[in-house]
Short mmCIF file of N, CA and C in Angstrom, two decimals:
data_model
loop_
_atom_site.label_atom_id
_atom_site.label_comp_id
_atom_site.label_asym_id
_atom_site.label_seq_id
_atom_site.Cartn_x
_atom_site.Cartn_y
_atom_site.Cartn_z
N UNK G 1 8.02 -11.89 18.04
CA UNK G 1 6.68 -11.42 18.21
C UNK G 1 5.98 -12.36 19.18
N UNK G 2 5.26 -11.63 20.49
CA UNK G 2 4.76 -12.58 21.36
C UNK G 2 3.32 -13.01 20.87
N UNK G 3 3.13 -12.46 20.71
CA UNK G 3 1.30 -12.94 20.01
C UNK G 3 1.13 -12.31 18.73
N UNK G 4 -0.10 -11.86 17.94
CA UNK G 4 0.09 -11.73 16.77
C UNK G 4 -1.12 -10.52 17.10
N UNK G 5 -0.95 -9.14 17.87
CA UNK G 5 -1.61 -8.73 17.51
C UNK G 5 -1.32 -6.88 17.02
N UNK G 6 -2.06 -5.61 17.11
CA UNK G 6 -1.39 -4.84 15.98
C UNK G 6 -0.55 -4.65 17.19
N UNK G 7 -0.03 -4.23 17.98
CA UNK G 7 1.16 -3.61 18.90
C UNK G 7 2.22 -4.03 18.18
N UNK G 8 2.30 -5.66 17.99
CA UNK G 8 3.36 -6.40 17.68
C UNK G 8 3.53 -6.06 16.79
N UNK G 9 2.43 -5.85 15.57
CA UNK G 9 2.82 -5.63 13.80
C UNK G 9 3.55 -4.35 13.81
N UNK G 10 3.35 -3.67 14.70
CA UNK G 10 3.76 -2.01 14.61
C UNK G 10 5.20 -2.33 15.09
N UNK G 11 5.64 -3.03 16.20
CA UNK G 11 7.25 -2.88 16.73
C UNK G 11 7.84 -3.94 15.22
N UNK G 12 7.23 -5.02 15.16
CA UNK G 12 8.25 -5.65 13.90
C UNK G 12 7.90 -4.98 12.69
N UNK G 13 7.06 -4.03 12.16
CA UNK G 13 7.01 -3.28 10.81
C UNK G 13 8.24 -2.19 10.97
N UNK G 14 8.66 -1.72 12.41
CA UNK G 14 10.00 -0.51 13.28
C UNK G 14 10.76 -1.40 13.00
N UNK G 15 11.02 -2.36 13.62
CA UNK G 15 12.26 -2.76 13.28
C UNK G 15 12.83 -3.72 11.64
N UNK G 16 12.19 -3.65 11.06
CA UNK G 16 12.59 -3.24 9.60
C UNK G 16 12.96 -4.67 9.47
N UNK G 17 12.33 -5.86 9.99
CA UNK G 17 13.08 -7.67 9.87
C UNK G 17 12.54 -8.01 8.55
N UNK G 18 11.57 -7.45 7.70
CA UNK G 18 11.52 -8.48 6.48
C UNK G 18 12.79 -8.27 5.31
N UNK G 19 12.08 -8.60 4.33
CA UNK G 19 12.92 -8.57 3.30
C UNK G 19 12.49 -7.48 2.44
N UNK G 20 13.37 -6.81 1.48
CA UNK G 20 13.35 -4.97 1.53
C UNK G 20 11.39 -4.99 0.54
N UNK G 21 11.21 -5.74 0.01
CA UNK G 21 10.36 -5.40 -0.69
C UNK G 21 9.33 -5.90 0.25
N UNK G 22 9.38 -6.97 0.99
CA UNK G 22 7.72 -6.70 1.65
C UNK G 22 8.30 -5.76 2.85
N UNK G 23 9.09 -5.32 3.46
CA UNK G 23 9.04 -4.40 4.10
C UNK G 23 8.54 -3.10 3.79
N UNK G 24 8.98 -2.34 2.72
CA UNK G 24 8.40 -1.59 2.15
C UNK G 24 6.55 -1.44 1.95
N UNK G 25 5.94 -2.42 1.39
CA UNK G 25 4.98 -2.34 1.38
C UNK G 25 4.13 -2.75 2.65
N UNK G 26 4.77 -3.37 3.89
CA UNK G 26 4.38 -3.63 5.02
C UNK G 26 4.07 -1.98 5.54
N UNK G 27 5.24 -1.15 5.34
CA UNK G 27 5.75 0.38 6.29
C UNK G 27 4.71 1.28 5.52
N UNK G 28 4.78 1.22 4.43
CA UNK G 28 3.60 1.66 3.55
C UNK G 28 1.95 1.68 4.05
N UNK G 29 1.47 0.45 4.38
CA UNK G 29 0.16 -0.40 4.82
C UNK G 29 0.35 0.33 6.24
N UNK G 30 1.82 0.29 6.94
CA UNK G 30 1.43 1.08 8.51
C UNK G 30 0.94 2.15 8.43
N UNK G 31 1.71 3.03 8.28
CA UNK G 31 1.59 4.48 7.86
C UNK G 31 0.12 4.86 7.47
N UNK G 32 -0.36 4.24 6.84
CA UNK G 32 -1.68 4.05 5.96
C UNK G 32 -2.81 3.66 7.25
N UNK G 33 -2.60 3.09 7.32
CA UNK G 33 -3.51 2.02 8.38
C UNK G 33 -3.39 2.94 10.12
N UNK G 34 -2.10 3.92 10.00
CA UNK G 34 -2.38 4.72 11.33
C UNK G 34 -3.08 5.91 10.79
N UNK G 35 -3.14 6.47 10.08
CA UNK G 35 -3.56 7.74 9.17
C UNK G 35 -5.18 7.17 8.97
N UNK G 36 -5.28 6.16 8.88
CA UNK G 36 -6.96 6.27 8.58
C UNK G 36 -7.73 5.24 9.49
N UNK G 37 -7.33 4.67 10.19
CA UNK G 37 -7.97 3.61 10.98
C UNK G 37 -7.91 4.18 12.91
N UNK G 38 -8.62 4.00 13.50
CA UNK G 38 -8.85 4.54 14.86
C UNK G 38 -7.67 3.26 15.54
N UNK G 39 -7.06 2.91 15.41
CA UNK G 39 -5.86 1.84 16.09
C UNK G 39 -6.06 1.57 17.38
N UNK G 40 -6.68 2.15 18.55
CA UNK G 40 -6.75 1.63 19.57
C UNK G 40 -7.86 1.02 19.84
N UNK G 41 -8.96 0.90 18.79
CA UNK G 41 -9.79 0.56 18.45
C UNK G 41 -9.97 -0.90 17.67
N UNK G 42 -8.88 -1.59 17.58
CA UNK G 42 -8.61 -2.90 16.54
C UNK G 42 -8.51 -4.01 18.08
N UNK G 43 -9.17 -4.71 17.67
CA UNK G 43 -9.44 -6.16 18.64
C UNK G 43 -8.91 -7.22 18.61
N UNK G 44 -8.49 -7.49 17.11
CA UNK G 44 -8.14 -8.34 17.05
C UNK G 44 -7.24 -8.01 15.59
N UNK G 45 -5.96 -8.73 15.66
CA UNK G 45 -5.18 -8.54 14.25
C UNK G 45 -4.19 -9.63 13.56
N UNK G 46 -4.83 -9.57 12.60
CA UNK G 46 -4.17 -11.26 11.52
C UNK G 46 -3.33 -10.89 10.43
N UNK G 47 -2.10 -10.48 10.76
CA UNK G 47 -1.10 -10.68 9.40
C UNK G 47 -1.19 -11.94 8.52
N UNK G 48 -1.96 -11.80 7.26
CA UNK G 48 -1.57 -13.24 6.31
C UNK G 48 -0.49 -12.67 5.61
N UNK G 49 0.71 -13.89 5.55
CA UNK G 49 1.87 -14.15 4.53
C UNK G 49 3.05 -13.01 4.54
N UNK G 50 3.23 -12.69 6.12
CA UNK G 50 4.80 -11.78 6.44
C UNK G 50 5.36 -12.69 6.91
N UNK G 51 5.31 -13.86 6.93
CA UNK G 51 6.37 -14.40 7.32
C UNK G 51 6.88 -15.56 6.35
N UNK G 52 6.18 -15.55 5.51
CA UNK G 52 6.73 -16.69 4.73
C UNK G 52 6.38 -16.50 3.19
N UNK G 53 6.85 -16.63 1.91
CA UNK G 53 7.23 -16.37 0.95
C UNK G 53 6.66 -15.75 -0.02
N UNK G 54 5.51 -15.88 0.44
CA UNK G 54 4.16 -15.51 -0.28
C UNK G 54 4.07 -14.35 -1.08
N UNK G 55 3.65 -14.39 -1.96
CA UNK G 55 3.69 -12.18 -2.41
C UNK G 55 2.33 -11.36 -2.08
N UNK G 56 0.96 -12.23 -1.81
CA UNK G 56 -0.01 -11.98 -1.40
C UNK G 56 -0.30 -11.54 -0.17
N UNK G 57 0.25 -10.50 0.13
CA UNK G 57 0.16 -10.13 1.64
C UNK G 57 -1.39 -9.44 2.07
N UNK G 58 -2.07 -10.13 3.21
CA UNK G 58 -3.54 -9.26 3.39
C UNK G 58 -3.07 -9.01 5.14
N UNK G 59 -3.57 -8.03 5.41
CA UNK G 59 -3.73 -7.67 7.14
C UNK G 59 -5.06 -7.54 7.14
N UNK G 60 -5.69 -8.08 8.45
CA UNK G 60 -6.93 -7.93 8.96
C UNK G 60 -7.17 -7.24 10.29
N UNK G 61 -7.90 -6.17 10.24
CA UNK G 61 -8.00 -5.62 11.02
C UNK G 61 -9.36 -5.41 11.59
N UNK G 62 -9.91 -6.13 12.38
CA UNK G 62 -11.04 -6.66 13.73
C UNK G 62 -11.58 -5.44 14.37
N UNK G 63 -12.57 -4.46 14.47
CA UNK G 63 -13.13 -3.42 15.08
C UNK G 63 -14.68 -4.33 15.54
N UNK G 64 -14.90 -3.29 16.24
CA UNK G 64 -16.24 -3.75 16.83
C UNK G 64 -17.04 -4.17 16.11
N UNK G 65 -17.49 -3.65 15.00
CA UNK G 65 -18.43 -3.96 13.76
C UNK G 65 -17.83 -4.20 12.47
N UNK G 66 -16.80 -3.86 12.17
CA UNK G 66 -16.11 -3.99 11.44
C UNK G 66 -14.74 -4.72 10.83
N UNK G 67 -14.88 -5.86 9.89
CA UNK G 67 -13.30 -6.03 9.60
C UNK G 67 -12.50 -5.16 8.40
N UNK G 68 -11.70 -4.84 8.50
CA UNK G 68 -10.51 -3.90 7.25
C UNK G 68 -9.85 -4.86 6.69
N UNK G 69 -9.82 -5.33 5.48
CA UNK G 69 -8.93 -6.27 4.92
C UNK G 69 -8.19 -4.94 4.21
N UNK G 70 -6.67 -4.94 4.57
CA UNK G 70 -5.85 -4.38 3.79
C UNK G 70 -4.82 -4.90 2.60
N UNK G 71 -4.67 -4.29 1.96
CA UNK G 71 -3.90 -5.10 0.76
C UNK G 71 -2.56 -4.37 0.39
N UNK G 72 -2.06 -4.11 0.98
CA UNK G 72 -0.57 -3.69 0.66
C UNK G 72 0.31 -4.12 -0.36
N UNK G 73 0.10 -3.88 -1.89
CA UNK G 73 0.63 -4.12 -3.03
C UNK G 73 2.11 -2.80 -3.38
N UNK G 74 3.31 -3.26 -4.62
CA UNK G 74 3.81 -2.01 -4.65
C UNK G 74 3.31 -0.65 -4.93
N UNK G 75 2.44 -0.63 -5.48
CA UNK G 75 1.90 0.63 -6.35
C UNK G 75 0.61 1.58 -5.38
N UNK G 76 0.73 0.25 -4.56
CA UNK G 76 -1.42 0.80 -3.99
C UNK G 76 -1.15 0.21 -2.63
N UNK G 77 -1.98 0.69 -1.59
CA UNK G 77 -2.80 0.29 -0.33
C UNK G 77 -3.77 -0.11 -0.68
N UNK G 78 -4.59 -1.08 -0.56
CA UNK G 78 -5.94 -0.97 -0.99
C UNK G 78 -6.55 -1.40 0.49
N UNK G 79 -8.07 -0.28 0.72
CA UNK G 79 -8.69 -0.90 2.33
C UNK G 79 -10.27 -1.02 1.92
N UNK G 80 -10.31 -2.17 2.34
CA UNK G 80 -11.98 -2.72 2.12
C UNK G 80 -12.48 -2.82 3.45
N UNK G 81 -13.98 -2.38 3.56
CA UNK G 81 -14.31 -2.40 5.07
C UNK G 81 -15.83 -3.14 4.80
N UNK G 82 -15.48 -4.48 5.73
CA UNK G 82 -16.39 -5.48 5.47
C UNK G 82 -17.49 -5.22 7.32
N UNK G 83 -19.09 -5.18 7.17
CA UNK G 83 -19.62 -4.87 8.18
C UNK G 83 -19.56 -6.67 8.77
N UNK G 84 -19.40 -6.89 10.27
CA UNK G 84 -19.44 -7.75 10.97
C UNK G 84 -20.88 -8.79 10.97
N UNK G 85 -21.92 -7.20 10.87
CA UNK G 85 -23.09 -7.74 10.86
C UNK G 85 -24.10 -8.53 9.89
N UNK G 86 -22.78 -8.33 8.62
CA UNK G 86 -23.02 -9.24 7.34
C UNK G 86 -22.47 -10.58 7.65
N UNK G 87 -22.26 -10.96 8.70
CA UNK G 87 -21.43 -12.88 8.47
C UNK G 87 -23.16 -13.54 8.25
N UNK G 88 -22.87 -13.87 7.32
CA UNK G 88 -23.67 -15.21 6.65
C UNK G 88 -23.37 -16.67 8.04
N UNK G 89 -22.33 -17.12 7.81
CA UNK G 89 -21.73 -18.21 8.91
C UNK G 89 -20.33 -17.73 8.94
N UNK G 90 -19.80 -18.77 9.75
CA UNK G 90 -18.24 -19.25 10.07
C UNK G 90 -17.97 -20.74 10.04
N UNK G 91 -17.02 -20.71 9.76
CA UNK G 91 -16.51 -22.39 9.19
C UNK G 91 -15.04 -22.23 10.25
N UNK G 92 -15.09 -23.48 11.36
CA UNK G 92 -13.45 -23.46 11.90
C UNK G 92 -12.85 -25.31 11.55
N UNK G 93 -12.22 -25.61 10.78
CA UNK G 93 -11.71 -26.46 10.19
C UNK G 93 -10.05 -26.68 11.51
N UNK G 94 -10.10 -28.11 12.29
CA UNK G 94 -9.19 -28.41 12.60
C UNK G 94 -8.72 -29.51 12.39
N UNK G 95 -7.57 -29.37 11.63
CA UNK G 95 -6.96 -30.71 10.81
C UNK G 95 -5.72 -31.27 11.13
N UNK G 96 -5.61 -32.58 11.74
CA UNK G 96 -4.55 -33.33 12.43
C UNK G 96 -3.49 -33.27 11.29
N UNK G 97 -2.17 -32.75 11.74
CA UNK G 97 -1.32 -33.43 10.72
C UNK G 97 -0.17 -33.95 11.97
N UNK G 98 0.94 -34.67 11.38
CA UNK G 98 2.08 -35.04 12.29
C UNK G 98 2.91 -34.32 12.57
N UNK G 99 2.74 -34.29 14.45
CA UNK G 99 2.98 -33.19 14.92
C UNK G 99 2.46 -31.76 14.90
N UNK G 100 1.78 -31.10 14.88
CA UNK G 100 0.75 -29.88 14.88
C UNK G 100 -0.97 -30.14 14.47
N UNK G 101 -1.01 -28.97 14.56
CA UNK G 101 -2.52 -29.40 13.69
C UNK G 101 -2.60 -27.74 12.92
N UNK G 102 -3.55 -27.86 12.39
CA UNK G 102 -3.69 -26.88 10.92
C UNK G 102 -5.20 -26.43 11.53
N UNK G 103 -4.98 -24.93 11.80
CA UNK G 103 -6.88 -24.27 11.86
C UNK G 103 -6.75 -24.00 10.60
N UNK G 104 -8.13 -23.86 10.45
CA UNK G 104 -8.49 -23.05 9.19
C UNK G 104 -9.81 -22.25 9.40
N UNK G 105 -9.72 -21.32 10.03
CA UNK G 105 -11.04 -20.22 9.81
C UNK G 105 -11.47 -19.40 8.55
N UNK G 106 -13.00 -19.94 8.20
CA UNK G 106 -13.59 -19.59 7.17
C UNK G 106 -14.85 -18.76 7.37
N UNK G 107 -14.70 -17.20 6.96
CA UNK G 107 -16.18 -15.99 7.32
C UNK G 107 -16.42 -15.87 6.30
N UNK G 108 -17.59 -16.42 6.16
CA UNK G 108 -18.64 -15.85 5.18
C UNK G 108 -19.55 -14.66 5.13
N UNK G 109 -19.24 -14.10 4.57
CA UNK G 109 -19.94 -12.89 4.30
C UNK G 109 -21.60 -12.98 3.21
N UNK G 110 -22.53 -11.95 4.09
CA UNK G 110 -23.64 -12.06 2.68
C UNK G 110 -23.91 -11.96 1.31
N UNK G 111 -22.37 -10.99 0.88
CA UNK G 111 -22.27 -10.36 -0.40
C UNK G 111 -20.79 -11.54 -0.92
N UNK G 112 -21.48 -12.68 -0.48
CA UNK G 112 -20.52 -13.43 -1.18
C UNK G 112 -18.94 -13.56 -1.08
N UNK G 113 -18.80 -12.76 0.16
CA UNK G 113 -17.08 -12.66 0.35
C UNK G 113 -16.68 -13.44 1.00
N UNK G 114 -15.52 -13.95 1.15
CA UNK G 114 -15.02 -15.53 2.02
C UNK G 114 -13.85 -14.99 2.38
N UNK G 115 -13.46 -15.30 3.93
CA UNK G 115 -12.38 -14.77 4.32
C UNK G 115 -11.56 -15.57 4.88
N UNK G 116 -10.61 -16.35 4.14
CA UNK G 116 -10.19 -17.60 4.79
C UNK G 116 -8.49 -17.19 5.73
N UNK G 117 -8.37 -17.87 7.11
CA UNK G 117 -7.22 -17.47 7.86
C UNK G 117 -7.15 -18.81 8.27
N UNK G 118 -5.59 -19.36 7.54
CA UNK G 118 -5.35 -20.93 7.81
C UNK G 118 -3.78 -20.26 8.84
N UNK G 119 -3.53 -21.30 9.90
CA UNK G 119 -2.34 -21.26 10.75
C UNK G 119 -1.32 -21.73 10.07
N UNK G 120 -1.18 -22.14 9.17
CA UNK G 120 0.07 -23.58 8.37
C UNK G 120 0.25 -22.28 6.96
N UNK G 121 -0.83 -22.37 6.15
CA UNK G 121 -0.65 -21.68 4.93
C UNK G 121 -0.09 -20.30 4.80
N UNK G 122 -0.75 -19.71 6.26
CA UNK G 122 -0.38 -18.12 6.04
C UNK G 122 0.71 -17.52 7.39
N UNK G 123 1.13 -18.86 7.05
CA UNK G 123 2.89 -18.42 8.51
C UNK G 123 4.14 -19.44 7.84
N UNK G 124 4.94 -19.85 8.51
CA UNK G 124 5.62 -20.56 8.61
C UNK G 124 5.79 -21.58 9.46
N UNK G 125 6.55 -23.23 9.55
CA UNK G 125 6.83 -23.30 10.95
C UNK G 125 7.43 -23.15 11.89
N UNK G 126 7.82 -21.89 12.17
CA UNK G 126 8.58 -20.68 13.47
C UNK G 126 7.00 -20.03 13.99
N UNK G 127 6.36 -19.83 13.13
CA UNK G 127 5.31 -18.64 13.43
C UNK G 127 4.07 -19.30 13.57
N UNK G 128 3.48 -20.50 13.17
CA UNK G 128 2.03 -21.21 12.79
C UNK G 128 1.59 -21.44 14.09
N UNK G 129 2.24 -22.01 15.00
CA UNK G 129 1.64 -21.64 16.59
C UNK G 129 1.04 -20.58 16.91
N UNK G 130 1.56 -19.33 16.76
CA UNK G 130 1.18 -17.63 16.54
C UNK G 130 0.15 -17.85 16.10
N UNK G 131 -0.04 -18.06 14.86
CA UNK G 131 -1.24 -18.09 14.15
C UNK G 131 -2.46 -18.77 14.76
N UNK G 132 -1.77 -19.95 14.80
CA UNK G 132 -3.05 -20.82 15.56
C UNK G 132 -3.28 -20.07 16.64
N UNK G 133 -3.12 -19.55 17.27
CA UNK G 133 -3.58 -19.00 18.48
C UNK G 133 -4.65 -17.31 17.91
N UNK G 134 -3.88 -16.97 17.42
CA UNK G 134 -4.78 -15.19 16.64
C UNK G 134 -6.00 -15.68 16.41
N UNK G 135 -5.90 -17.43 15.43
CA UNK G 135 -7.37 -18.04 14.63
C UNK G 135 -8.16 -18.43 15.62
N UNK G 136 -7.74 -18.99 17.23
CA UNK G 136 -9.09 -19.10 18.26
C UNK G 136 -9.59 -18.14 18.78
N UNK G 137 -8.21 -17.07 19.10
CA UNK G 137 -9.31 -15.61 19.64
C UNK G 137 -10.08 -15.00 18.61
N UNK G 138 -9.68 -14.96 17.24
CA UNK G 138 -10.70 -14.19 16.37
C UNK G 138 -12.25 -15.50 16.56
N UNK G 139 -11.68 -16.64 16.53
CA UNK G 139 -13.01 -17.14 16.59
C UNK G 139 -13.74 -17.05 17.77
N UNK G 140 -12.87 -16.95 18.99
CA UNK G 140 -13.83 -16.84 20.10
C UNK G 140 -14.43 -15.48 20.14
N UNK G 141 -13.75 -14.36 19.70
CA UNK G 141 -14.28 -13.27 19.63
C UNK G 141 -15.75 -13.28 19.06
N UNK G 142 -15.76 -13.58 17.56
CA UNK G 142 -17.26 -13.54 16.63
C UNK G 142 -18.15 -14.56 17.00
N UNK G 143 -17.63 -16.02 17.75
CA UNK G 143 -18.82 -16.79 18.22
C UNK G 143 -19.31 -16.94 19.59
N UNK G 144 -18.54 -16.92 20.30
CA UNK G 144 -18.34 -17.21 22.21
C UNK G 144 -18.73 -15.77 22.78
N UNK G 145 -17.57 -15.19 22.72
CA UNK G 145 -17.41 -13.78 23.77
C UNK G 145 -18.92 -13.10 22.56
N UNK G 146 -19.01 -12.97 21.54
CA UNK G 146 -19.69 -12.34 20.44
C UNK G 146 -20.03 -10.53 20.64
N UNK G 147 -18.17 -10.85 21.03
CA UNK G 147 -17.79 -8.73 20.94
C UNK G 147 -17.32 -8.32 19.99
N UNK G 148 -17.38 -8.87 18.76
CA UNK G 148 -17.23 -8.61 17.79
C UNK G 148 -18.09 -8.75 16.24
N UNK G 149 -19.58 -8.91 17.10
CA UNK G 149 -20.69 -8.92 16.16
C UNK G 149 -22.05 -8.37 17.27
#
């Protein structure tokens, strides 16, 4: 995967690389997520925990005004649609460790919702570069460019 955004989630959700049970609920969440979401329309996109062991899998999906936190469990899709124009703040946490460093982007929402996207926690190290990189454009997106609020 060259960057981390949905094009990519869509060719590696096709080619079938996880392991059978989060694949399943990954192909599930696609299917789902093309059926009800405008897709050419997503700006920005954050797989947490397909790549590494986790069972908590969330996708975020970035629209103009809007983020989609999806929840792809066995039984359920679940899609929450959080308005942009509710961020309370943003928190970007960059933390030295040896050899890399660790983002941690934190959106606060007004209704009390916290949306945390760390590069280290929610990848691996094959993929946390990826990450780190998705966590500056989503941040440059909502604070800098601010095309996404």
């Amino acid at each position: 995967m060259n960057e981390l955004n949905y094009e990519q989630f869509e060719k590696w959700v096709k080619s079938e690389s996880f392991r059978p049970d989060t694949g399943y609920k990954l192909r599930l969440a696609y299917f789902k997520i093309n059926e009800l979401l405008p897709t050419n329309e997503i700006r920005e996109f954050y797989p947490k925990n397909i790549v590494n062991d986790k069972e908590d899998i969330e996708l975020f999906a970035f629209l103009d005004s809007k983020l989609i936190v999806i929840l792809p469990k066995e039984e359920e899709t679940i899609f929450k649609v959080l308005y942009l124009k509710d961020i309370s703040h943003v928190d970007l946490e960059i933390k030295k460790n040896i050899g890399f460093e660790s983002w941690v982007l934190k959106i606060y929402f007004t209704n009390n919702t916290v949306i945390e996207l760390n590069s280290v926690e929610d990848s691996n190290e094959y993929w946390r570069y990826k990450y780190e990189d998705a966590i500056k454009r989503i941040y440059k997106s909502l604070l800098v460019e601010k095309s996404l609020v």
